[in-house]
mmCIF file of C-alpha atoms in Angstrom:
data_model
loop_
_atom_site.group_PDB
_atom_site.id
_atom_site.type_symbol
_atom_site.label_atom_id
_atom_site.label_comp_id
_atom_site.label_asym_id
_atom_site.label_seq_id
_atom_site.Cartn_x
_atom_site.Cartn_y
_atom_site.Cartn_z
ATOM 1 C CA MET A 1 43.435 -18.012 50.426
ATOM 2 C CA SER A 2 39.710 -18.483 50.244
ATOM 3 C CA LEU A 3 37.417 -16.278 48.202
ATOM 4 C CA VAL A 4 35.222 -15.861 51.256
ATOM 5 C CA GLN A 5 37.966 -13.817 52.836
ATOM 6 C CA HIS A 6 38.112 -11.335 49.899
ATOM 7 C CA PRO A 7 34.608 -10.047 49.014
ATOM 8 C CA GLN A 8 36.086 -7.151 46.989
ATOM 9 C CA LYS A 9 37.802 -9.631 44.658
ATOM 10 C CA ILE A 10 34.568 -11.551 44.315
ATOM 11 C CA GLY A 11 32.823 -8.324 43.288
ATOM 12 C CA VAL A 12 35.514 -7.519 40.726
ATOM 13 C CA ILE A 13 35.395 -11.009 39.217
ATOM 14 C CA ALA A 14 31.593 -10.986 39.122
ATOM 15 C CA GLY A 15 31.626 -7.551 37.551
ATOM 16 C CA LEU A 16 34.093 -8.631 34.886
ATOM 17 C CA GLY A 17 31.984 -11.710 34.188
ATOM 18 C CA ALA A 18 28.816 -9.668 33.834
ATOM 19 C CA ALA A 19 30.601 -7.162 31.620
ATOM 20 C CA GLY A 20 31.833 -9.995 29.429
ATOM 21 C CA VAL A 21 28.341 -11.426 29.061
ATOM 22 C CA ALA A 22 26.935 -7.992 28.262
ATOM 23 C CA THR A 23 29.679 -7.331 25.720
ATOM 24 C CA ALA A 24 29.079 -10.682 24.048
ATOM 25 C CA TYR A 25 25.338 -9.957 23.923
ATOM 26 C CA PHE A 26 25.768 -6.577 22.260
ATOM 27 C CA VAL A 27 28.415 -7.865 19.848
ATOM 28 C CA ASN A 28 26.097 -10.696 18.840
ATOM 29 C CA LYS A 29 23.219 -8.254 18.468
ATOM 30 C CA TYR A 30 25.389 -5.949 16.344
ATOM 31 C CA VAL A 31 26.505 -8.808 14.094
ATOM 32 C CA LYS A 32 22.904 -9.960 13.593
ATOM 33 C CA SER A 33 21.845 -6.397 12.830
ATOM 34 C CA ARG A 34 24.637 -6.007 10.269
ATOM 35 C CA ARG A 35 23.621 -9.259 8.607
ATOM 36 C CA TYR A 36 19.972 -8.212 8.587
ATOM 37 C CA TRP A 37 20.461 -4.804 6.987
ATOM 38 C CA ASN A 38 23.283 -5.904 4.665
ATOM 39 C CA ALA A 39 21.920 -9.208 3.418
ATOM 40 C CA GLU A 40 22.748 -10.247 -0.126
ATOM 41 C CA TYR A 41 20.288 -9.328 -2.873
ATOM 42 C CA VAL A 42 18.835 -12.330 -4.676
ATOM 43 C CA ASP A 43 16.682 -12.749 -7.775
ATOM 44 C CA VAL A 44 13.073 -13.226 -6.588
ATOM 45 C CA GLY A 45 11.114 -12.856 -9.817
ATOM 46 C CA ARG A 46 10.055 -10.593 -12.681
ATOM 47 C CA VAL A 47 7.534 -7.785 -13.004
ATOM 48 C CA ASP A 48 4.550 -9.492 -14.608
ATOM 49 C CA ARG A 49 2.087 -6.578 -14.609
ATOM 50 C CA ALA A 50 2.072 -2.943 -13.463
ATOM 51 C CA PHE A 51 -0.899 -0.807 -12.426
ATOM 52 C CA ILE A 52 -1.664 2.783 -11.551
ATOM 53 C CA TYR A 53 -4.857 4.102 -9.910
ATOM 54 C CA PRO A 54 -5.272 7.803 -10.803
ATOM 55 C CA ILE A 55 -8.647 8.147 -9.012
ATOM 56 C CA LYS A 56 -8.667 6.516 -5.600
ATOM 57 C CA SER A 57 -10.884 3.398 -5.516
ATOM 58 C CA CYS A 58 -11.644 3.616 -9.239
ATOM 59 C CA LYS A 59 -10.523 1.592 -12.256
ATOM 60 C CA PRO A 60 -6.794 0.857 -12.578
ATOM 61 C CA VAL A 61 -4.752 1.697 -15.649
ATOM 62 C CA GLU A 62 -2.451 -1.159 -16.640
ATOM 63 C CA THR A 63 0.859 0.043 -18.055
ATOM 64 C CA SER A 64 4.130 -1.256 -19.473
ATOM 65 C CA TYR A 65 6.171 0.905 -17.091
ATOM 66 C CA LEU A 66 5.895 3.059 -13.986
ATOM 67 C CA ASP A 67 8.063 6.040 -13.140
ATOM 68 C CA CYS A 68 8.480 5.759 -9.380
ATOM 69 C CA ALA A 69 8.608 9.113 -7.599
ATOM 70 C CA GLU A 70 8.351 10.274 -3.993
ATOM 71 C CA ARG A 71 4.552 10.306 -3.707
ATOM 72 C CA GLY A 72 3.856 7.315 -5.904
ATOM 73 C CA PRO A 73 4.111 5.872 -9.413
ATOM 74 C CA ARG A 74 3.430 7.836 -12.581
ATOM 75 C CA ASN A 75 2.818 6.969 -16.199
ATOM 76 C CA GLY A 76 2.818 9.843 -18.651
ATOM 77 C CA TRP A 77 0.323 12.405 -17.353
ATOM 78 C CA LEU A 78 -1.235 9.964 -14.892
ATOM 79 C CA THR A 79 -0.219 9.880 -11.220
ATOM 80 C CA ASP A 80 -1.283 7.261 -8.696
ATOM 81 C CA ARG A 81 -4.136 8.238 -6.341
ATOM 82 C CA GLU A 82 -3.935 11.883 -7.417
ATOM 83 C CA TYR A 83 -7.722 12.311 -7.410
ATOM 84 C CA LEU A 84 -10.237 11.635 -4.647
ATOM 85 C CA VAL A 85 -14.051 11.466 -4.514
ATOM 86 C CA VAL A 86 -15.486 13.209 -1.433
ATOM 87 C CA ASP A 87 -18.892 14.143 -0.029
ATOM 88 C CA GLU A 88 -19.276 17.893 0.365
ATOM 89 C CA ALA A 89 -22.401 17.320 2.488
ATOM 90 C CA ASN A 90 -20.432 15.276 5.040
ATOM 91 C CA GLU A 91 -17.349 17.387 5.788
ATOM 92 C CA HIS A 92 -15.681 16.185 2.579
ATOM 93 C CA MET A 93 -15.422 12.611 3.831
ATOM 94 C CA PHE A 94 -13.828 10.401 1.195
ATOM 95 C CA LEU A 95 -15.788 7.748 -0.706
ATOM 96 C CA THR A 96 -14.448 4.362 -1.787
ATOM 97 C CA ALA A 97 -15.618 1.194 -3.503
ATOM 98 C CA ARG A 98 -15.949 -0.397 -0.062
ATOM 99 C CA THR A 99 -19.290 1.394 0.166
ATOM 100 C CA TYR A 100 -19.899 2.206 -3.511
ATOM 101 C CA PRO A 101 -18.526 -0.781 -5.454
ATOM 102 C CA LYS A 102 -19.508 0.661 -8.852
ATOM 103 C CA MET A 103 -16.652 3.131 -8.412
ATOM 104 C CA VAL A 104 -14.238 0.466 -9.699
ATOM 105 C CA LEU A 105 -15.792 0.908 -13.166
ATOM 106 C CA ILE A 106 -14.955 4.632 -13.411
ATOM 107 C CA ASP A 107 -12.060 5.027 -15.857
ATOM 108 C CA CYS A 108 -9.831 7.946 -16.801
ATOM 109 C CA GLU A 109 -7.200 9.244 -19.186
ATOM 110 C CA ALA A 110 -4.980 12.310 -19.260
ATOM 111 C CA GLU A 111 -2.846 14.551 -21.412
ATOM 112 C CA ALA A 112 -1.232 17.942 -20.868
ATOM 113 C CA ASN A 113 -3.515 20.030 -18.631
ATOM 114 C CA LYS A 114 -6.508 17.762 -19.277
ATOM 115 C CA PHE A 115 -7.874 14.970 -17.115
ATOM 116 C CA VAL A 116 -10.826 12.986 -18.481
ATOM 117 C CA VAL A 117 -13.160 10.924 -16.282
ATOM 118 C CA LYS A 118 -14.971 8.162 -18.219
ATOM 119 C CA PHE A 119 -18.134 6.473 -16.966
ATOM 120 C CA PRO A 120 -19.399 2.995 -17.985
ATOM 121 C CA ASP A 121 -22.388 4.473 -19.846
ATOM 122 C CA GLY A 122 -20.054 6.371 -22.172
ATOM 123 C CA LYS A 123 -20.327 9.745 -20.440
ATOM 124 C CA ARG A 124 -17.066 11.722 -20.358
ATOM 125 C CA VAL A 125 -16.166 14.736 -18.278
ATOM 126 C CA GLU A 126 -13.086 16.730 -19.266
ATOM 127 C CA ILE A 127 -11.337 18.640 -16.503
ATOM 128 C CA ASP A 128 -9.088 21.588 -17.321
ATOM 129 C CA VAL A 129 -6.279 20.959 -14.829
ATOM 130 C CA ALA A 130 -4.694 24.385 -15.361
ATOM 131 C CA GLU A 131 -8.039 26.012 -14.562
ATOM 132 C CA VAL A 132 -8.404 23.864 -11.426
ATOM 133 C CA VAL A 133 -5.011 25.063 -10.216
ATOM 134 C CA LYS A 134 -5.772 28.675 -11.140
ATOM 135 C CA ARG A 135 -9.160 28.636 -9.379
ATOM 136 C CA ASN A 136 -7.460 27.299 -6.228
ATOM 137 C CA ASP A 137 -10.678 26.132 -4.557
ATOM 138 C CA VAL A 138 -9.068 24.340 -1.610
ATOM 139 C CA ARG A 139 -11.145 21.718 0.212
ATOM 140 C CA ARG A 140 -10.072 19.766 3.316
ATOM 141 C CA ALA A 141 -10.823 16.051 2.867
ATOM 142 C CA ALA A 142 -11.091 13.461 5.641
ATOM 143 C CA LEU A 143 -9.628 10.017 4.960
ATOM 144 C CA HIS A 144 -8.758 6.910 7.007
ATOM 145 C CA GLY A 145 -8.849 7.427 10.749
ATOM 146 C CA GLY A 146 -10.198 10.933 10.262
ATOM 147 C CA LYS A 147 -6.803 12.181 9.105
ATOM 148 C CA LYS A 148 -7.127 15.127 6.771
ATOM 149 C CA THR A 149 -5.456 16.576 3.731
ATOM 150 C CA ASP A 150 -6.188 19.539 1.487
ATOM 151 C CA GLY A 151 -6.968 19.239 -2.210
ATOM 152 C CA LEU A 152 -8.181 21.314 -5.149
ATOM 153 C CA ASP A 153 -11.833 21.023 -6.149
ATOM 154 C CA CYS A 154 -12.305 20.043 -9.806
ATOM 155 C CA GLY A 155 -15.626 21.797 -10.404
ATOM 156 C CA ASP A 156 -19.376 21.313 -10.578
ATOM 157 C CA GLU A 157 -19.643 19.248 -13.767
ATOM 158 C CA ILE A 158 -17.632 16.283 -12.503
ATOM 159 C CA GLY A 159 -19.221 16.583 -9.057
ATOM 160 C CA GLU A 160 -22.711 16.303 -10.532
ATOM 161 C CA ALA A 161 -21.673 13.446 -12.843
ATOM 162 C CA LEU A 162 -20.299 11.439 -9.907
ATOM 163 C CA THR A 163 -23.413 12.123 -7.830
ATOM 164 C CA GLN A 164 -25.662 10.906 -10.649
ATOM 165 C CA TYR A 165 -23.562 7.844 -11.482
ATOM 166 C CA LEU A 166 -23.521 6.616 -7.872
ATOM 167 C CA GLN A 167 -27.223 7.496 -7.527
ATOM 168 C CA VAL A 168 -26.852 9.537 -4.352
ATOM 169 C CA GLU A 169 -28.848 12.628 -5.363
ATOM 170 C CA GLY A 170 -30.453 14.191 -2.303
ATOM 171 C CA LYS A 171 -28.194 12.191 0.017
ATOM 172 C CA ARG A 172 -24.701 13.328 -0.887
ATOM 173 C CA ARG A 173 -23.045 16.154 -2.825
ATOM 174 C CA LEU A 174 -20.003 14.604 -4.426
ATOM 175 C CA ARG A 175 -16.877 16.458 -5.505
ATOM 176 C CA LEU A 176 -13.610 15.387 -7.086
ATOM 177 C CA LEU A 177 -10.430 16.706 -5.481
ATOM 178 C CA LYS A 178 -6.960 16.889 -7.011
ATOM 179 C CA PHE A 179 -3.945 16.383 -4.770
ATOM 180 C CA ASP A 180 -1.412 19.207 -4.618
ATOM 181 C CA PRO A 181 1.861 18.534 -2.733
ATOM 182 C CA LYS A 182 2.135 22.235 -1.864
ATOM 183 C CA LEU A 183 -1.034 22.081 0.232
ATOM 184 C CA TRP A 184 -1.372 21.070 3.894
ATOM 185 C CA THR A 185 -1.636 17.409 4.909
ATOM 186 C CA GLU A 186 -1.395 15.410 8.117
ATOM 187 C CA ARG A 187 -1.229 12.048 6.328
ATOM 188 C CA ASP A 188 2.529 11.747 5.777
ATOM 189 C CA PHE A 189 3.744 9.291 8.364
ATOM 190 C CA HIS A 190 6.619 7.457 10.007
ATOM 191 C CA THR A 191 7.048 3.691 10.173
ATOM 192 C CA ASP A 192 5.951 1.881 13.334
ATOM 193 C CA PRO A 193 8.017 -0.851 15.108
ATOM 194 C CA SER A 194 4.813 -2.849 15.734
ATOM 195 C CA TRP A 195 4.444 -3.652 12.019
ATOM 196 C CA TRP A 196 6.882 -6.603 12.175
ATOM 197 C CA HIS A 197 8.560 -8.834 14.731
ATOM 198 C CA ASN A 198 11.707 -8.235 12.671
ATOM 199 C CA PRO A 199 13.320 -4.777 12.839
ATOM 200 C CA VAL A 200 11.174 -2.292 10.906
ATOM 201 C CA PRO A 201 13.034 0.183 8.659
ATOM 202 C CA ASN A 202 13.065 3.657 10.177
ATOM 203 C CA VAL A 203 11.688 5.748 7.300
ATOM 204 C CA GLN A 204 9.095 8.397 6.533
ATOM 205 C CA ASP A 205 6.677 8.214 3.619
ATOM 206 C CA HIS A 206 4.888 10.937 1.675
ATOM 207 C CA ILE A 207 1.668 9.976 -0.053
ATOM 208 C CA ASN A 208 -1.134 11.395 -2.182
ATOM 209 C CA TYR A 209 -4.499 9.755 -1.430
ATOM 210 C CA SER A 210 -3.228 6.201 -0.855
ATOM 211 C CA ASP A 211 -4.562 4.282 2.139
ATOM 212 C CA MET A 212 -1.114 3.583 3.518
ATOM 213 C CA ASN A 213 2.076 3.669 1.439
ATOM 214 C CA ALA A 214 2.649 4.818 -2.111
ATOM 215 C CA PHE A 215 3.741 1.392 -3.455
ATOM 216 C CA MET A 216 2.453 -2.156 -3.019
ATOM 217 C CA ALA A 217 3.510 -5.504 -4.486
ATOM 218 C CA ILE A 218 2.077 -9.036 -4.633
ATOM 219 C CA SER A 219 3.575 -12.223 -6.088
ATOM 220 C CA THR A 220 1.865 -14.541 -8.571
ATOM 221 C CA GLY A 221 2.466 -17.446 -6.187
ATOM 222 C CA SER A 222 0.337 -15.752 -3.535
ATOM 223 C CA LEU A 223 -2.593 -15.321 -5.922
ATOM 224 C CA GLU A 224 -2.268 -18.942 -7.093
ATOM 225 C CA VAL A 225 -2.569 -20.241 -3.523
ATOM 226 C CA MET A 226 -5.537 -17.949 -2.944
ATOM 227 C CA ASN A 227 -7.328 -19.324 -5.997
ATOM 228 C CA GLN A 228 -6.486 -22.932 -5.132
ATOM 229 C CA LYS A 229 -8.108 -22.485 -1.736
ATOM 230 C CA LEU A 230 -11.141 -20.794 -3.288
ATOM 231 C CA ALA A 231 -11.525 -23.721 -5.713
ATOM 232 C CA GLU A 232 -11.434 -26.171 -2.791
ATOM 233 C CA ILE A 233 -14.539 -24.546 -1.301
ATOM 234 C CA GLY A 234 -16.296 -24.242 -4.649
ATOM 235 C CA SER A 235 -15.873 -20.477 -5.002
ATOM 236 C CA GLU A 236 -14.885 -18.739 -8.224
ATOM 237 C CA GLU A 237 -11.347 -17.473 -8.718
ATOM 238 C CA VAL A 238 -10.362 -13.875 -8.151
ATOM 239 C CA GLU A 239 -7.886 -11.853 -10.170
ATOM 240 C CA ILE A 240 -5.042 -9.603 -9.184
ATOM 241 C CA ARG A 241 -7.173 -6.487 -9.694
ATOM 242 C CA ASN A 242 -9.202 -7.506 -6.621
ATOM 243 C CA PHE A 243 -6.101 -6.640 -4.575
ATOM 244 C CA ARG A 244 -5.031 -3.440 -6.393
ATOM 245 C CA PRO A 245 -1.220 -3.688 -6.322
ATOM 246 C CA ASN A 246 1.174 -1.505 -8.284
ATOM 247 C CA PHE A 247 3.475 -4.437 -9.048
ATOM 248 C CA PHE A 248 2.398 -8.031 -9.725
ATOM 249 C CA ILE A 249 5.603 -10.060 -9.437
ATOM 250 C CA ASN A 250 6.033 -13.373 -11.257
ATOM 251 C CA SER A 251 7.308 -15.689 -8.518
ATOM 252 C CA ASN A 252 6.458 -19.340 -7.930
ATOM 253 C CA VAL A 253 7.043 -18.984 -4.186
ATOM 254 C CA PRO A 254 3.740 -18.338 -2.381
ATOM 255 C CA PHE A 255 3.866 -15.235 -0.194
ATOM 256 C CA ALA A 256 7.491 -14.610 -1.106
ATOM 257 C CA GLU A 257 6.859 -10.903 -0.525
ATOM 258 C CA ASP A 258 6.404 -11.568 3.211
ATOM 259 C CA TYR A 259 10.175 -12.083 3.417
ATOM 260 C CA TRP A 260 11.403 -9.107 1.394
ATOM 261 C CA LEU A 261 13.324 -6.284 3.066
ATOM 262 C CA ASN A 262 14.986 -3.969 0.522
ATOM 263 C CA VAL A 263 13.912 -4.424 -3.102
ATOM 264 C CA ARG A 264 15.513 -3.302 -6.367
ATOM 265 C CA ILE A 265 13.494 -3.243 -9.584
ATOM 266 C CA GLY A 266 14.764 -1.630 -12.762
ATOM 267 C CA ASP A 267 16.170 1.786 -11.870
ATOM 268 C CA ALA A 268 14.239 2.068 -8.609
ATOM 269 C CA GLU A 269 14.861 0.859 -5.080
ATOM 270 C CA PHE A 270 12.331 0.312 -2.302
ATOM 271 C CA VAL A 271 12.250 -0.761 1.319
ATOM 272 C CA CYS A 272 9.410 -2.982 2.517
ATOM 273 C CA VAL A 273 7.868 -1.597 5.692
ATOM 274 C CA ARG A 274 4.569 -3.321 6.423
ATOM 275 C CA PRO A 275 2.358 -6.206 5.312
ATOM 276 C CA CYS A 276 -0.714 -5.066 3.388
ATOM 277 C CA THR A 277 -3.839 -5.658 5.458
ATOM 278 C CA ARG A 278 -7.050 -6.446 3.616
ATOM 279 C CA CYS A 279 -10.651 -5.251 3.844
ATOM 280 C CA ILE A 280 -14.011 -5.634 2.119
ATOM 281 C CA LEU A 281 -12.695 -3.983 -1.066
ATOM 282 C CA THR A 282 -11.170 -7.349 -2.031
ATOM 283 C CA THR A 283 -14.710 -8.711 -2.425
ATOM 284 C CA VAL A 284 -15.578 -6.236 -5.202
ATOM 285 C CA ASN A 285 -15.466 -7.780 -8.683
ATOM 286 C CA PRO A 286 -13.316 -5.378 -10.756
ATOM 287 C CA THR A 287 -15.186 -6.281 -13.956
ATOM 288 C CA THR A 288 -18.794 -6.008 -12.736
ATOM 289 C CA GLY A 289 -18.483 -3.643 -9.772
ATOM 290 C CA GLU A 290 -20.436 -6.031 -7.548
ATOM 291 C CA LYS A 291 -19.549 -7.435 -4.126
ATOM 292 C CA HIS A 292 -19.223 -11.177 -3.708
ATOM 293 C CA PRO A 293 -22.392 -12.479 -1.977
ATOM 294 C CA LYS A 294 -20.344 -14.658 0.398
ATOM 295 C CA MET A 295 -17.645 -12.071 1.128
ATOM 296 C CA GLN A 296 -14.929 -13.952 -0.742
ATOM 297 C CA PRO A 297 -11.973 -13.843 -0.826
ATOM 298 C CA LEU A 298 -11.899 -11.838 2.432
ATOM 299 C CA LYS A 299 -13.671 -14.532 4.442
ATOM 300 C CA LEU A 300 -11.177 -17.185 3.313
ATOM 301 C CA LEU A 301 -8.175 -14.919 3.877
ATOM 302 C CA ARG A 302 -9.234 -14.549 7.501
ATOM 303 C CA GLU A 303 -8.927 -18.311 7.887
ATOM 304 C CA PHE A 304 -5.263 -18.598 6.884
ATOM 305 C CA ARG A 305 -3.672 -15.144 6.548
ATOM 306 C CA LEU A 306 -4.243 -13.356 9.853
ATOM 307 C CA ALA A 307 -1.157 -11.819 11.449
ATOM 308 C CA PRO A 308 0.776 -14.004 13.923
ATOM 309 C CA GLU A 309 -0.319 -13.816 17.554
ATOM 310 C CA GLY A 310 1.335 -11.077 19.574
ATOM 311 C CA GLN A 311 2.011 -7.462 18.679
ATOM 312 C CA LEU A 312 1.114 -7.959 15.011
ATOM 313 C CA ARG A 313 -2.281 -9.484 15.779
ATOM 314 C CA LYS A 314 -2.888 -6.639 18.204
ATOM 315 C CA ALA A 315 -1.962 -4.118 15.510
ATOM 316 C CA PHE A 316 -3.852 -5.698 12.588
ATOM 317 C CA ASP A 317 -6.665 -7.532 14.420
ATOM 318 C CA MET A 318 -8.951 -9.387 11.950
ATOM 319 C CA SER A 319 -7.517 -7.742 8.835
ATOM 320 C CA PRO A 320 -5.705 -10.509 6.916
ATOM 321 C CA ILE A 321 -2.329 -9.994 5.249
ATOM 322 C CA PHE A 322 -1.877 -10.184 1.476
ATOM 323 C CA GLY A 323 0.931 -8.255 -0.227
ATOM 324 C CA VAL A 324 3.572 -5.871 1.043
ATOM 325 C CA PHE A 325 3.769 -2.080 1.294
ATOM 326 C CA MET A 326 6.969 -0.405 0.132
ATOM 327 C CA VAL A 327 8.558 3.025 0.547
ATOM 328 C CA LEU A 328 10.634 4.448 -2.288
ATOM 329 C CA VAL A 329 14.351 4.775 -1.522
ATOM 330 C CA ARG A 330 15.684 5.619 -4.990
ATOM 331 C CA PRO A 331 13.434 7.017 -7.754
ATOM 332 C CA GLY A 332 13.497 5.382 -11.162
ATOM 333 C CA ARG A 333 11.597 3.614 -13.918
ATOM 334 C CA VAL A 334 10.242 0.094 -13.480
ATOM 335 C CA ARG A 335 9.244 -1.828 -16.597
ATOM 336 C CA VAL A 336 7.198 -4.969 -17.079
ATOM 337 C CA GLY A 337 9.747 -7.776 -17.447
ATOM 338 C CA ASP A 338 12.317 -6.209 -15.109
ATOM 339 C CA THR A 339 14.070 -8.563 -12.700
ATOM 340 C CA VAL A 340 13.202 -8.092 -9.031
ATOM 341 C CA TYR A 341 16.057 -8.381 -6.526
ATOM 342 C CA ALA A 342 15.403 -8.503 -2.792
ATOM 343 C CA GLN A 343 17.138 -8.906 0.530
ATOM 344 C CA ILE A 344 15.481 -11.748 2.422
ATOM 345 C CA LYS A 345 14.506 -11.424 6.092
ATOM 346 C CA PRO A 346 15.138 -14.385 8.433
ATOM 347 C CA THR A 347 11.389 -14.706 9.115
ATOM 348 C CA ALA A 348 8.264 -13.449 7.384
ATOM 349 C CA PHE A 349 7.180 -10.963 10.012
#
C-alpha cells in the first residue's frame, strides 16, 4: 500500500518526526543549560589586593579585607561609594575624575559618627555623620544617564573646601552627599540579556553611588598584558589603581575574568553579570591626578579589547572591556590571600 494513498498517515508520521526533533532540541538545550549553571568550581587564583572607594571618583583605600554586603564592600566604618560630589548650581549633577582628575587625590578616613575628608595640601574637614542624618537635608543627585538618587547633604564646610580645591569658584557650587538606603533611588537595576552572548544571570542589584554594580574584579594577568602592549609602543606602564577594582586577583591567565560565571571568595559568593566597560578615567594617573597626554591606556584598549561584533558591540560601542562586574549572592568577608573559585563559561562573552 503506497503512502500516496494515505495522506493522513503521512501527516501523523511527519508530525511524530517533527515532535521528535523538537523534543531532542529542547532536551539538548536543557542539558546544556544545566551544565552551564551547574559547572564545577575551579581554583582560578588568589586575592592579591583589595580596595574600597568611600568617595566616588576619589582616592581608594587599600585594605586587608572587605566585608561584602548588599550595596557594596565595607571596611570598618568605610563603605564603598557612600559619598558623592555634586554641583548644586547644576541640578546636583555628579562630578567625577573624568572631568576633574585631581579628585583622585582626595583621601578620607572614618570612625564612629565621624567622616574625615583629607586634601593633598593637608587640609582636613571633619563631618559629623550623626548631625548629617539628624539635619536630613535631602538632595536629589543626577548620575549616569540622568538617573537620579537622593542623598543627605554634608554641610557648607566640606562643600566650600571641595569648591576651592577643584578651583571652580564662581562656576560651580559643590556639595558632598551621603548615601542613605532609606531614601528614594531609581538606580537599582536588573541585568540585561544583551550583556553577554552566553546566558546572563537573571538578578537585581542594589547600589550606592557606583557606576554600575557594587563589585568589580580584575586579574593580574590582564594588567600584565596591558603593560606589555604599552611597553611595545613606548608608553609607560599603568597600575591597577587606574582601573579601580575592588578585587585584584592573582592569576597568570590573561583576561581569565572574562570566563567567570559564579565566583566564591572567602565567605562570600558572587555572580558575574557584565564585562566592565572603560572610559577616560583610566587615563588619570592615580598618583599625580593628571591625564595621560596620549589618552593611554584607553586608546590602546580600543585596539584590542572592544566587545565582539554583534549585540555586545551594539551595547558597548567603543567602550573597551577590562574587568568584570559582579553581583553579591551571599554576604561575607573576603581577605587578601583568599582562594578564588569560579565556574567557567564555555566562551568569554
